[in-house]
CSV table of C-alpha atoms in Angstrom, one decimal:
chain,number,residue,atom,x,y,z
A,57,MET,CA,-42.1,31.8,-28.1
A,58,GLU,CA,-40.2,34.1,-25.1
A,59,VAL,CA,-36.8,33.5,-24.4
A,60,ILE,CA,-35.9,35.0,-20.9
A,61,THR,CA,-31.9,36.4,-22.0
A,62,SER,CA,-31.1,38.3,-18.8
A,63,LEU,CA,-29.4,37.0,-15.8
A,64,ASP,CA,-30.8,39.8,-13.5
A,65,ASN,CA,-34.7,38.2,-14.8
A,66,LYS,CA,-36.8,38.9,-11.3
A,67,ARG,CA,-38.8,35.2,-12.0
A,68,ILE,CA,-35.8,33.6,-12.3
A,69,LYS,CA,-33.4,34.9,-9.5
A,70,ASN,CA,-37.2,34.3,-6.8
A,71,LEU,CA,-36.4,30.5,-8.7
A,72,SER,CA,-33.0,30.5,-8.1
A,73,LYS,CA,-33.2,31.0,-3.8
A,74,LEU,CA,-34.5,27.4,-4.3
A,75,LEU,CA,-31.1,25.8,-4.6
A,76,VAL,CA,-30.8,27.3,-0.7
A,77,LYS,CA,-32.5,24.9,2.4
A,78,LYS,CA,-34.2,28.5,3.7
A,79,TYR,CA,-36.0,29.3,1.3
A,80,ARG,CA,-37.5,25.2,-0.3
A,81,ASP,CA,-38.8,25.2,3.5
A,82,GLU,CA,-40.3,29.1,3.7
A,83,GLU,CA,-41.7,27.9,0.1
A,84,ASN,CA,-42.1,24.5,0.3
A,85,LYS,CA,-40.9,24.2,-3.2
A,86,PHE,CA,-37.9,22.6,-4.6
A,87,LEU,CA,-36.0,22.1,-8.2
A,88,VAL,CA,-35.4,19.1,-10.1
A,89,GLU,CA,-33.1,19.1,-12.8
A,90,GLY,CA,-33.1,16.9,-16.0
A,91,GLU,CA,-35.8,15.1,-17.5
A,92,HIS,CA,-36.0,11.7,-16.1
A,93,LEU,CA,-36.5,13.8,-12.2
A,94,VAL,CA,-38.6,16.6,-14.1
A,95,GLU,CA,-40.5,13.4,-15.7
A,96,GLU,CA,-40.4,11.4,-11.8
A,97,ALA,CA,-42.0,14.7,-10.4
A,98,TYR,CA,-44.6,14.9,-12.6
A,99,LYS,CA,-46.0,11.5,-12.6
A,100,ALA,CA,-46.1,12.0,-8.7
A,101,GLY,CA,-48.2,15.1,-9.6
A,102,VAL,CA,-45.7,17.7,-8.0
A,103,LEU,CA,-44.7,19.3,-10.3
A,104,LEU,CA,-45.8,23.2,-10.8
A,105,GLU,CA,-43.8,24.2,-13.5
A,106,VAL,CA,-41.0,24.0,-15.7
A,107,VAL,CA,-38.2,26.2,-17.2
A,108,GLN,CA,-35.6,25.0,-20.1
A,109,THR,CA,-33.9,26.2,-23.0
A,110,ASP,CA,-35.2,27.6,-26.1
A,111,ASP,CA,-33.7,24.3,-28.1
A,112,TYR,CA,-35.3,21.3,-25.5
A,113,ASN,CA,-37.2,19.0,-27.4
A,114,GLY,CA,-39.8,17.6,-24.4
A,115,LEU,CA,-43.0,19.4,-23.4
A,116,PHE,CA,-44.4,18.6,-20.5
A,117,ASP,CA,-48.3,19.7,-19.9
A,118,VAL,CA,-47.7,22.8,-16.7
A,119,GLU,CA,-46.3,26.8,-17.2
A,120,THR,CA,-43.3,26.1,-19.5
A,121,THR,CA,-40.3,29.6,-19.5
A,122,TYR,CA,-38.1,29.3,-22.2
A,123,VAL,CA,-34.7,30.9,-21.2
A,124,THR,CA,-30.7,30.7,-22.5
A,125,TYR,CA,-28.1,28.5,-21.4
A,126,ASP,CA,-26.2,31.1,-19.0
A,127,VAL,CA,-29.7,31.4,-17.3
A,128,ILE,CA,-30.4,28.0,-16.9
A,129,ARG,CA,-27.3,28.0,-15.2
A,130,LYS,CA,-28.4,29.9,-12.2
A,131,LEU,CA,-31.0,27.7,-11.2
A,132,SER,CA,-28.5,24.8,-11.3
A,133,ASN,CA,-25.1,23.5,-9.0
A,134,THR,CA,-23.9,21.6,-11.7
A,135,GLN,CA,-21.2,22.4,-14.0
A,136,ASN,CA,-23.3,21.7,-17.1
A,137,PRO,CA,-26.9,22.3,-16.6
A,138,GLN,CA,-29.3,19.9,-17.6
A,139,LYS,CA,-31.9,21.8,-20.2
A,140,VAL,CA,-34.8,21.5,-18.6
A,141,ILE,CA,-35.3,21.9,-14.6
A,142,GLY,CA,-38.5,21.8,-13.1
A,143,VAL,CA,-40.2,23.5,-9.6
A,144,CYS,CA,-42.2,21.2,-7.6
A,145,LYS,CA,-44.4,21.7,-4.8
A,146,LYS,CA,-42.5,19.2,-1.7
A,147,LEU,CA,-44.1,16.1,-0.9
A,148,ASP,CA,-46.5,15.3,1.4
A,149,GLU,CA,-45.6,13.0,4.6
A,150,LYS,CA,-48.0,9.8,4.2
A,151,GLU,CA,-49.1,7.1,7.0
A,152,ILE,CA,-46.3,5.0,8.0
A,153,GLY,CA,-46.0,1.7,7.0
A,154,SER,CA,-43.9,-1.4,8.4
A,155,LYS,CA,-40.8,-1.6,7.4
A,156,ILE,CA,-39.1,1.5,8.3
A,157,VAL,CA,-36.1,3.0,7.7
A,158,ILE,CA,-34.7,5.4,10.6
A,159,LEU,CA,-31.3,8.1,9.4
A,160,GLU,CA,-29.7,9.6,12.4
A,161,ASP,CA,-28.1,12.8,11.2
A,162,LEU,CA,-26.7,11.6,8.4
A,163,GLN,CA,-24.4,13.9,6.0
A,164,ASP,CA,-23.2,13.3,3.1
A,165,PRO,CA,-26.3,14.1,0.3
A,166,GLY,CA,-24.7,11.1,-1.7
A,167,ASN,CA,-25.5,8.8,0.9
A,168,LEU,CA,-28.9,9.6,1.7
A,169,GLY,CA,-29.8,9.4,-2.3
A,170,THR,CA,-28.3,5.6,-2.3
A,171,ILE,CA,-30.5,5.1,0.7
A,172,ILE,CA,-33.9,6.2,-0.6
A,173,ARG,CA,-33.0,4.1,-4.0
A,174,SER,CA,-32.1,1.1,-2.3
A,175,SER,CA,-35.1,1.9,-0.2
A,176,VAL,CA,-37.7,1.6,-3.0
A,177,ALA,CA,-35.7,-1.2,-4.1
A,178,PHE,CA,-36.0,-3.2,-0.7
A,179,ASN,CA,-39.8,-2.5,-0.3
A,180,VAL,CA,-39.3,-0.1,2.3
A,181,ASP,CA,-42.8,1.6,3.4
A,182,THR,CA,-41.2,5.1,5.4
A,183,ILE,CA,-37.8,6.6,5.7
A,184,VAL,CA,-37.8,8.8,8.6
A,185,LEU,CA,-35.1,11.9,9.2
A,186,SER,CA,-33.7,13.5,12.5
A,187,SER,CA,-33.5,17.6,11.9
A,188,ASN,CA,-30.1,17.3,11.9
A,189,THR,CA,-29.9,14.7,8.4
A,190,VAL,CA,-29.3,16.1,5.2
A,191,ASP,CA,-31.4,17.4,3.2
A,192,VAL,CA,-33.3,15.8,1.0
A,193,TYR,CA,-34.1,18.4,-1.5
A,194,ASN,CA,-30.7,18.9,-1.6
A,195,ASP,CA,-29.9,18.4,-5.6
A,196,LYS,CA,-27.2,16.0,-5.1
A,197,VAL,CA,-29.7,13.8,-2.5
A,198,LEU,CA,-32.1,14.1,-5.6
A,199,ARG,CA,-29.5,13.4,-8.4
A,200,SER,CA,-28.2,10.3,-6.5
A,201,SER,CA,-31.9,9.0,-5.5
A,202,GLU,CA,-32.4,9.0,-9.6
A,203,GLY,CA,-35.9,10.0,-8.8
A,204,MET,CA,-36.9,7.4,-6.8
A,205,LEU,CA,-37.5,9.7,-3.5
A,206,PHE,CA,-40.9,9.7,-4.9
A,207,HIS,CA,-41.7,6.8,-4.8
A,208,ILE,CA,-41.2,6.7,-1.0
A,209,ASN,CA,-43.0,8.6,1.9
A,210,ILE,CA,-40.3,10.3,3.6
A,211,VAL,CA,-40.7,12.3,7.0
A,212,LYS,CA,-38.7,14.2,9.6
A,213,ARG,CA,-39.3,13.3,13.2
A,214,GLU,CA,-37.3,13.6,16.3
A,215,ILE,CA,-36.6,9.9,16.7
A,216,GLY,CA,-36.1,9.3,20.3
A,217,THR,CA,-39.7,9.9,20.6
A,218,PHE,CA,-40.7,8.2,17.2
A,219,ILE,CA,-39.1,4.8,18.6
A,220,ASP,CA,-41.6,5.2,21.6
A,221,GLU,CA,-43.9,5.6,19.2
A,222,LEU,CA,-43.5,2.7,17.4
A,223,HIS,CA,-43.0,0.4,20.2
A,224,GLU,CA,-46.5,1.2,21.2
A,225,GLY,CA,-47.5,0.5,17.7
A,226,GLY,CA,-45.1,-2.9,18.0
A,227,TYR,CA,-42.8,-2.7,16.4
A,228,VAL,CA,-39.3,-4.1,16.8
A,229,VAL,CA,-37.0,-1.3,16.1
A,230,TYR,CA,-33.2,-2.6,15.1
A,231,GLY,CA,-30.2,-0.3,16.4
A,232,THR,CA,-26.8,-0.9,14.4
A,233,LYS,CA,-23.1,-1.1,16.0
A,234,VAL,CA,-20.1,-1.7,14.6
A,235,ASP,CA,-19.7,-4.5,16.9
A,236,GLY,CA,-21.9,-6.2,19.2
A,237,GLY,CA,-25.5,-7.5,18.9
A,238,THR,CA,-26.8,-10.5,16.2
A,239,ASN,CA,-24.7,-11.4,13.2
A,240,LEU,CA,-26.8,-9.9,10.2
A,241,LYS,CA,-27.1,-13.5,8.7
A,242,ASP,CA,-29.1,-15.0,11.6
A,243,VAL,CA,-31.8,-12.1,12.5
A,244,THR,CA,-35.0,-13.4,12.2
A,245,LYS,CA,-37.6,-11.2,10.2
A,246,VAL,CA,-40.8,-10.2,11.8
A,247,GLU,CA,-43.7,-8.3,9.7
A,248,LYS,CA,-43.4,-4.4,11.5
A,249,MET,CA,-39.7,-3.8,11.6
A,250,ALA,CA,-36.9,-0.7,11.9
A,251,ILE,CA,-33.4,-0.9,11.5
A,252,VAL,CA,-31.3,2.8,12.6
A,253,MET,CA,-28.5,4.1,10.8
A,254,GLY,CA,-26.2,6.7,12.0
A,255,ASN,CA,-24.2,9.4,11.8
A,256,GLU,CA,-20.7,8.6,9.3
A,257,GLY,CA,-18.7,9.4,11.3
A,258,ALA,CA,-19.9,9.1,14.7
A,259,GLY,CA,-22.5,5.8,13.9
A,260,VAL,CA,-26.0,5.9,16.0
A,261,LYS,CA,-25.9,8.1,19.4
A,262,ASP,CA,-25.8,6.1,22.4
A,263,THR,CA,-29.5,7.8,23.6
A,264,THR,CA,-31.0,6.3,20.9
A,265,LEU,CA,-29.4,2.8,20.6
A,266,ASP,CA,-30.4,2.4,24.2
A,267,LYS,CA,-34.2,2.7,23.4
A,268,CYS,CA,-33.5,-0.3,20.3
A,269,ASP,CA,-34.9,-3.7,21.1
A,270,SER,CA,-31.6,-5.2,19.5
A,271,TYR,CA,-28.7,-4.6,17.7
A,272,LEU,CA,-27.7,-6.0,14.6
A,273,TYR,CA,-24.2,-5.8,12.4
A,274,ILE,CA,-22.3,-7.1,9.0
A,275,PRO,CA,-19.9,-9.8,9.5
A,276,MET,CA,-16.7,-8.6,7.6
A,277,ASN,CA,-13.1,-8.7,7.5
A,278,SER,CA,-11.8,-7.3,10.5
A,279,LYS,CA,-9.0,-5.0,8.2
A,280,CYS,CA,-12.3,-3.3,7.3
A,281,GLU,CA,-13.2,-1.0,9.7
A,282,SER,CA,-16.8,0.1,8.9
A,283,LEU,CA,-19.1,-0.4,5.7
A,284,ASN,CA,-19.7,3.4,3.4
A,285,VAL,CA,-23.2,3.6,5.3
A,286,GLY,CA,-25.6,3.5,2.1
A,287,VAL,CA,-23.5,-0.1,1.7
A,288,ALA,CA,-24.6,-0.8,5.2
A,289,THR,CA,-28.2,0.2,4.8
A,290,SER,CA,-28.5,-1.2,1.6
A,291,ILE,CA,-27.4,-4.8,2.4
A,292,ILE,CA,-29.4,-5.0,5.5
A,293,LEU,CA,-32.3,-4.3,3.8
A,294,TYR,CA,-31.7,-6.4,1.2
A,295,GLU,CA,-31.3,-9.0,3.8
A,296,LEU,CA,-34.0,-8.6,6.3
A,297,PHE,CA,-36.8,-6.4,4.0
B,257,MET,CA,12.0,24.9,10.7
B,258,GLU,CA,11.6,26.3,7.1
B,259,VAL,CA,9.1,26.5,5.9
B,260,ILE,CA,8.5,27.3,2.4
B,261,THR,CA,5.5,30.5,2.1
B,262,SER,CA,6.1,30.7,-1.1
B,263,LEU,CA,3.0,29.6,-3.8
B,264,ASP,CA,5.6,29.8,-6.5
B,265,ASN,CA,8.3,27.3,-4.8
B,266,LYS,CA,9.1,24.9,-7.9
B,267,ARG,CA,9.1,21.8,-5.8
B,268,ILE,CA,5.6,22.1,-4.6
B,269,LYS,CA,4.6,23.4,-8.0
B,270,ASN,CA,6.1,19.8,-9.3
B,271,LEU,CA,4.0,17.7,-6.1
B,272,SER,CA,0.4,19.9,-7.7
B,273,LYS,CA,1.4,18.1,-10.8
B,274,LEU,CA,0.1,14.6,-8.9
B,275,LEU,CA,-3.1,16.2,-8.8
B,276,VAL,CA,-3.6,15.1,-12.6
B,277,LYS,CA,-3.4,11.5,-13.9
B,278,LYS,CA,-0.8,11.9,-16.6
B,279,TYR,CA,2.0,13.5,-14.2
B,280,ARG,CA,0.5,10.3,-11.6
B,281,ASP,CA,1.5,7.8,-14.5
B,282,GLU,CA,4.5,9.3,-15.8
B,283,GLU,CA,6.3,9.6,-12.1
B,284,ASN,CA,5.0,6.4,-10.6
B,285,LYS,CA,3.7,8.3,-7.4
B,286,PHE,CA,0.5,10.2,-6.4
B,287,LEU,CA,-0.6,12.1,-3.3
B,288,VAL,CA,-3.1,11.7,-0.1
B,289,GLU,CA,-4.2,13.2,2.2
B,290,GLY,CA,-5.2,13.8,5.8
B,291,GLU,CA,-4.1,11.8,8.3
B,292,HIS,CA,-5.8,8.8,8.3
B,293,LEU,CA,-4.8,8.1,4.6
B,294,VAL,CA,-0.5,8.9,5.3
B,295,GLU,CA,-0.8,6.6,8.2
B,296,GLU,CA,-2.2,4.0,6.1
B,297,ALA,CA,0.6,4.5,2.9
B,298,TYR,CA,3.1,4.4,5.2
B,299,LYS,CA,1.8,1.1,6.9
B,300,ALA,CA,2.1,-0.1,3.7
B,301,GLY,CA,5.4,0.9,3.1
B,302,VAL,CA,4.8,3.5,0.2
B,303,LEU,CA,5.2,7.0,1.4
B,304,LEU,CA,8.3,8.6,0.4
B,305,GLU,CA,7.3,11.9,2.2
B,306,VAL,CA,5.5,14.4,3.4
B,307,VAL,CA,4.6,17.9,3.0
B,308,GLN,CA,2.6,19.4,6.2
B,309,THR,CA,1.6,22.7,7.6
B,310,ASP,CA,4.0,23.9,10.5
B,311,ASP,CA,1.4,23.8,13.2
B,312,TYR,CA,0.7,20.8,12.6
B,313,ASN,CA,1.8,18.1,15.4
B,314,GLY,CA,2.2,14.9,13.7
B,315,LEU,CA,5.4,13.3,12.6
B,316,PHE,CA,6.0,10.4,10.1
B,317,ASP,CA,9.5,9.3,9.6
B,318,VAL,CA,10.1,10.3,6.6
B,319,GLU,CA,11.6,13.5,4.4
B,320,THR,CA,9.3,16.5,5.4
B,321,THR,CA,8.7,19.4,4.6
B,322,TYR,CA,6.7,21.8,6.2
B,323,VAL,CA,5.0,24.5,4.1
B,324,THR,CA,2.1,27.8,5.4
B,325,TYR,CA,-1.7,26.4,5.1
B,326,ASP,CA,-1.6,28.2,1.9
B,327,VAL,CA,0.7,26.6,0.1
B,328,ILE,CA,-0.3,22.9,1.3
B,329,ARG,CA,-3.5,24.4,-0.6
B,330,LYS,CA,-1.6,23.5,-3.4
B,331,LEU,CA,-1.5,19.6,-3.5
B,332,SER,CA,-5.5,19.4,-2.8
B,333,ASN,CA,-8.4,19.0,-4.6
B,334,THR,CA,-10.8,20.1,-1.5
B,335,GLN,CA,-11.8,23.4,-0.3
B,336,ASN,CA,-11.0,22.8,3.5
B,337,PRO,CA,-7.4,21.0,2.7
B,338,GLN,CA,-6.1,19.1,5.7
B,339,LYS,CA,-2.6,19.8,7.7
B,340,VAL,CA,-0.6,16.7,5.7
B,341,ILE,CA,-0.1,15.0,2.4
B,342,GLY,CA,1.2,12.1,1.6
B,343,VAL,CA,3.6,11.2,-1.6
B,344,CYS,CA,3.2,7.7,-2.1
B,345,LYS,CA,5.0,5.6,-5.0
B,346,LYS,CA,2.4,4.0,-6.6
B,347,LEU,CA,1.1,-0.3,-5.4
B,348,ASP,CA,2.7,-2.8,-7.0
B,349,GLU,CA,0.8,-5.7,-8.6
B,350,LYS,CA,0.3,-9.0,-6.5
B,351,GLU,CA,-0.7,-12.1,-7.4
B,352,ILE,CA,-4.2,-12.8,-8.2
B,353,GLY,CA,-6.2,-15.3,-5.9
B,354,SER,CA,-9.5,-17.0,-5.9
B,355,LYS,CA,-12.2,-13.7,-5.3
B,356,ILE,CA,-12.2,-11.2,-7.9
B,357,VAL,CA,-13.8,-8.1,-8.7
B,358,ILE,CA,-14.2,-7.3,-12.2
B,359,LEU,CA,-15.2,-3.2,-12.8
B,360,GLU,CA,-15.6,-2.2,-16.5
B,361,ASP,CA,-15.7,1.2,-17.5
B,362,LEU,CA,-16.6,2.5,-14.0
B,363,GLN,CA,-16.6,6.2,-14.1
B,364,ASP,CA,-17.2,7.6,-10.6
B,365,PRO,CA,-14.5,7.9,-8.3
B,366,GLY,CA,-16.6,7.7,-5.3
B,367,ASN,CA,-18.7,4.4,-6.3
B,368,LEU,CA,-15.2,3.0,-7.4
B,369,GLY,CA,-13.5,3.9,-3.4
B,370,THR,CA,-16.7,2.7,-1.7
B,371,ILE,CA,-16.8,-1.1,-3.9
B,372,ILE,CA,-12.3,-0.9,-2.8
B,373,ARG,CA,-13.4,-0.6,1.1
B,374,SER,CA,-16.9,-3.0,0.7
B,375,SER,CA,-13.9,-5.4,-1.7
B,376,VAL,CA,-11.3,-5.7,1.6
B,377,ALA,CA,-14.8,-5.9,4.4
B,378,PHE,CA,-16.0,-9.1,2.1
B,379,ASN,CA,-12.5,-10.5,1.8
B,380,VAL,CA,-12.1,-9.9,-2.4
B,381,ASP,CA,-8.1,-11.0,-3.2
B,382,THR,CA,-7.7,-8.3,-6.2
B,383,ILE,CA,-10.2,-5.9,-8.0
B,384,VAL,CA,-9.4,-6.1,-11.7
B,385,LEU,CA,-10.2,-2.8,-13.9
B,386,SER,CA,-10.7,-2.1,-17.3
B,387,SER,CA,-8.6,0.7,-18.5
B,388,ASN,CA,-11.3,3.0,-19.1
B,389,THR,CA,-12.0,3.1,-15.4
B,390,VAL,CA,-11.5,5.7,-13.2
B,391,ASP,CA,-8.1,6.1,-11.8
B,392,VAL,CA,-7.8,4.2,-8.7
B,393,TYR,CA,-5.1,7.7,-7.3
B,394,ASN,CA,-7.1,9.5,-7.9
B,395,ASP,CA,-8.2,11.9,-5.0
B,396,LYS,CA,-12.3,11.2,-4.9
B,397,VAL,CA,-11.5,7.8,-4.8
B,398,LEU,CA,-8.8,8.0,-2.5
B,399,ARG,CA,-11.0,9.7,0.3
B,400,SER,CA,-14.3,7.4,-0.6
B,401,SER,CA,-11.6,4.2,0.2
B,402,GLU,CA,-11.1,5.6,3.7
B,403,GLY,CA,-7.9,4.2,2.8
B,404,MET,CA,-8.6,0.3,2.2
B,405,LEU,CA,-6.6,0.2,-1.4
B,406,PHE,CA,-4.0,0.3,0.6
B,407,HIS,CA,-5.2,-3.6,1.8
B,408,ILE,CA,-6.0,-5.1,-1.1
B,409,ASN,CA,-4.3,-5.7,-4.6
B,410,ILE,CA,-5.7,-3.8,-7.7
B,411,VAL,CA,-4.5,-4.7,-11.0
B,412,LYS,CA,-5.2,-3.2,-14.5
B,413,ARG,CA,-6.1,-5.1,-17.3
B,414,GLU,CA,-7.9,-6.0,-21.0
B,415,ILE,CA,-11.3,-7.5,-19.3
B,416,GLY,CA,-12.1,-9.9,-22.1
B,417,THR,CA,-8.4,-11.6,-22.4
B,418,PHE,CA,-8.5,-11.4,-18.9
B,419,ILE,CA,-11.5,-13.6,-18.2
B,420,ASP,CA,-10.1,-16.1,-21.1
B,421,GLU,CA,-7.7,-16.9,-17.7
B,422,LEU,CA,-9.4,-17.4,-15.3
B,423,HIS,CA,-11.3,-19.7,-17.0
B,424,GLU,CA,-8.3,-21.8,-17.8
B,425,GLY,CA,-7.2,-21.5,-14.2
B,426,GLY,CA,-10.8,-22.7,-13.7
B,427,TYR,CA,-12.4,-19.9,-11.9
B,428,VAL,CA,-16.6,-19.1,-12.4
B,429,VAL,CA,-16.7,-15.5,-13.4
B,430,TYR,CA,-20.5,-14.2,-13.0
B,431,GLY,CA,-22.1,-11.9,-14.6
B,432,THR,CA,-24.4,-9.1,-13.8
B,433,LYS,CA,-27.6,-7.7,-15.6
B,434,VAL,CA,-30.9,-6.1,-14.0
B,435,ASP,CA,-32.5,-8.7,-15.2
B,436,GLY,CA,-32.2,-12.3,-16.5
B,437,GLY,CA,-29.6,-15.3,-15.0
B,438,THR,CA,-30.1,-16.8,-11.6
B,439,ASN,CA,-31.5,-14.8,-7.9
B,440,LEU,CA,-28.3,-13.9,-6.1
B,441,LYS,CA,-30.0,-16.0,-3.2
B,442,ASP,CA,-30.0,-19.0,-5.4
B,443,VAL,CA,-26.2,-18.3,-6.6
B,444,THR,CA,-24.2,-21.3,-5.6
B,445,LYS,CA,-20.9,-20.3,-4.0
B,446,VAL,CA,-17.7,-21.6,-5.4
B,447,GLU,CA,-13.9,-21.8,-4.4
B,448,LYS,CA,-12.6,-19.4,-7.7
B,449,MET,CA,-15.1,-17.2,-8.2
B,450,ALA,CA,-15.3,-13.4,-10.2
B,451,ILE,CA,-17.7,-11.0,-10.4
B,452,VAL,CA,-18.3,-8.5,-13.2
B,453,MET,CA,-19.5,-5.1,-13.5
B,454,GLY,CA,-19.9,-2.5,-15.8
B,455,ASN,CA,-20.5,1.1,-16.3
B,456,GLU,CA,-23.1,3.2,-14.4
B,457,GLY,CA,-25.3,3.9,-17.1
B,458,ALA,CA,-24.7,1.5,-19.8
B,459,GLY,CA,-23.4,-2.0,-17.4
B,460,VAL,CA,-21.4,-4.3,-18.2
B,461,LYS,CA,-21.4,-5.1,-22.2
B,462,ASP,CA,-22.3,-7.7,-24.1
B,463,THR,CA,-19.2,-8.7,-25.9
B,464,THR,CA,-18.3,-8.7,-21.8
B,465,LEU,CA,-21.6,-10.5,-21.0
B,466,ASP,CA,-20.4,-13.1,-23.9
B,467,LYS,CA,-17.5,-14.4,-22.2
B,468,CYS,CA,-19.2,-14.7,-18.7
B,469,ASP,CA,-20.2,-18.5,-17.8
B,470,SER,CA,-23.7,-17.5,-15.5
B,471,TYR,CA,-25.7,-14.3,-15.0
B,472,LEU,CA,-27.0,-12.9,-11.5
B,473,TYR,CA,-29.2,-10.6,-10.7
B,474,ILE,CA,-30.6,-9.2,-7.1
B,475,PRO,CA,-34.1,-9.5,-6.6
B,476,MET,CA,-36.2,-6.0,-6.1
B,477,ASN,CA,-39.3,-4.1,-6.5
B,478,SER,CA,-39.8,-3.3,-10.0
B,479,LYS,CA,-40.8,0.7,-9.0
B,480,CYS,CA,-36.2,0.4,-8.7
B,481,GLU,CA,-34.3,0.4,-12.2
B,482,SER,CA,-31.5,-0.2,-11.2
B,483,LEU,CA,-29.4,0.1,-7.5
B,484,ASN,CA,-26.1,2.3,-7.6
B,485,VAL,CA,-23.1,0.6,-8.9
B,486,GLY,CA,-21.2,0.3,-5.4
B,487,VAL,CA,-24.1,-0.8,-3.8
B,488,ALA,CA,-25.1,-3.5,-5.7
B,489,THR,CA,-21.5,-5.2,-6.0
B,490,SER,CA,-20.9,-4.7,-1.9
B,491,ILE,CA,-24.4,-7.3,-1.9
B,492,ILE,CA,-23.4,-9.4,-3.8
B,493,LEU,CA,-20.0,-10.2,-2.5
B,494,TYR,CA,-21.8,-9.8,1.1
B,495,GLU,CA,-23.7,-12.6,-0.4
B,496,LEU,CA,-21.3,-14.8,-2.1
B,497,PHE,CA,-17.7,-14.2,-0.6
């Protein structure tokens, strides 16, 4: 078996560009790290090839490149990379279902990953991201999603236009505010619904709130100004979806 | 006003040791970064002194040391430190109330911070940490708690012994498992209760589960193996507390 040992190997250098969003967008590919994520990618039919250290035991039925531990570091942002990294093609958009989460300008990759994970847990069909939301193929998003992004439809849309389309389709769109609106515990469940969650610091934009049919809030102690957005989204999904 | 410009200043070097748990424990002090956290520390009466850059506008009524931006970096683990850092004495333990969250061996500082924030939101009195749980005065915990740790009682205990004490005090102790036990939506609320949440990878230890009165789980789609522990804790608190 041939093992790549050179840190200047051209093929590895090219793959390492996929750590940057610009190149992911250009090539329509992304990297996943570790056996669990690689396996999920394989099952989802998007695993193109793998790069693994020569002492790694697993074997995926795709093109495999063997490298040293020092070389695999080039494909990872973590301090202690795992022994296998998969190169995947980006997931196709699917049709939009009846339970939707809309994320406006979320910045923290951990929050997006957590929301993806909770969305699968609570039967969300589709997550809609504004163009200013952190990239779903960011390595931290992938890690904190625990591979759940392979089990859900994630699309990018201009939020305002998208809400207009939802209205035409008969959806109820809930905006979230720290105060005002209906207590989450009293919200009526409906068949076709969407919830809009906003940026970590700024919340949902006023122009977007104006387009929502109704508002809801999570009842809480006044000592606490707000919840983490990943937590807030998850509680709403647990209650309504 | 005297401004410290030397990176070798002894006083700053000594304070920078508080970034390490061992020294925090020895000195019974910790650092908080940024106006919001420093203000919360001041209101809680634990702010001993502040170190701030010479262009910082705020003024706290405690001993103040002025430094350059390069020097304040020595007191921070972030890439872009804020302009004010507070030196605080650790919070005193208070008496244990009726709503308790027990955390066994949590490792991720973001998760602990999130749980502290949600605990204040949902009226938890006391958070109990096992000795192997990440340090509550870790800078990432402080940041993700959004200063809420100043509004809640946090204590360290040996979990097994502590659960025995709770039983003597008439508390109901709920263990959490991915499967088994009662659906969270059907759990009866009681006056004095505690929930036990476990390590990110391993969950609650069997020996600890054996000591619990009852078990609960969050109903979810089988495609998702588990929720993030910060999310799971928050959903349980939202529902029961």
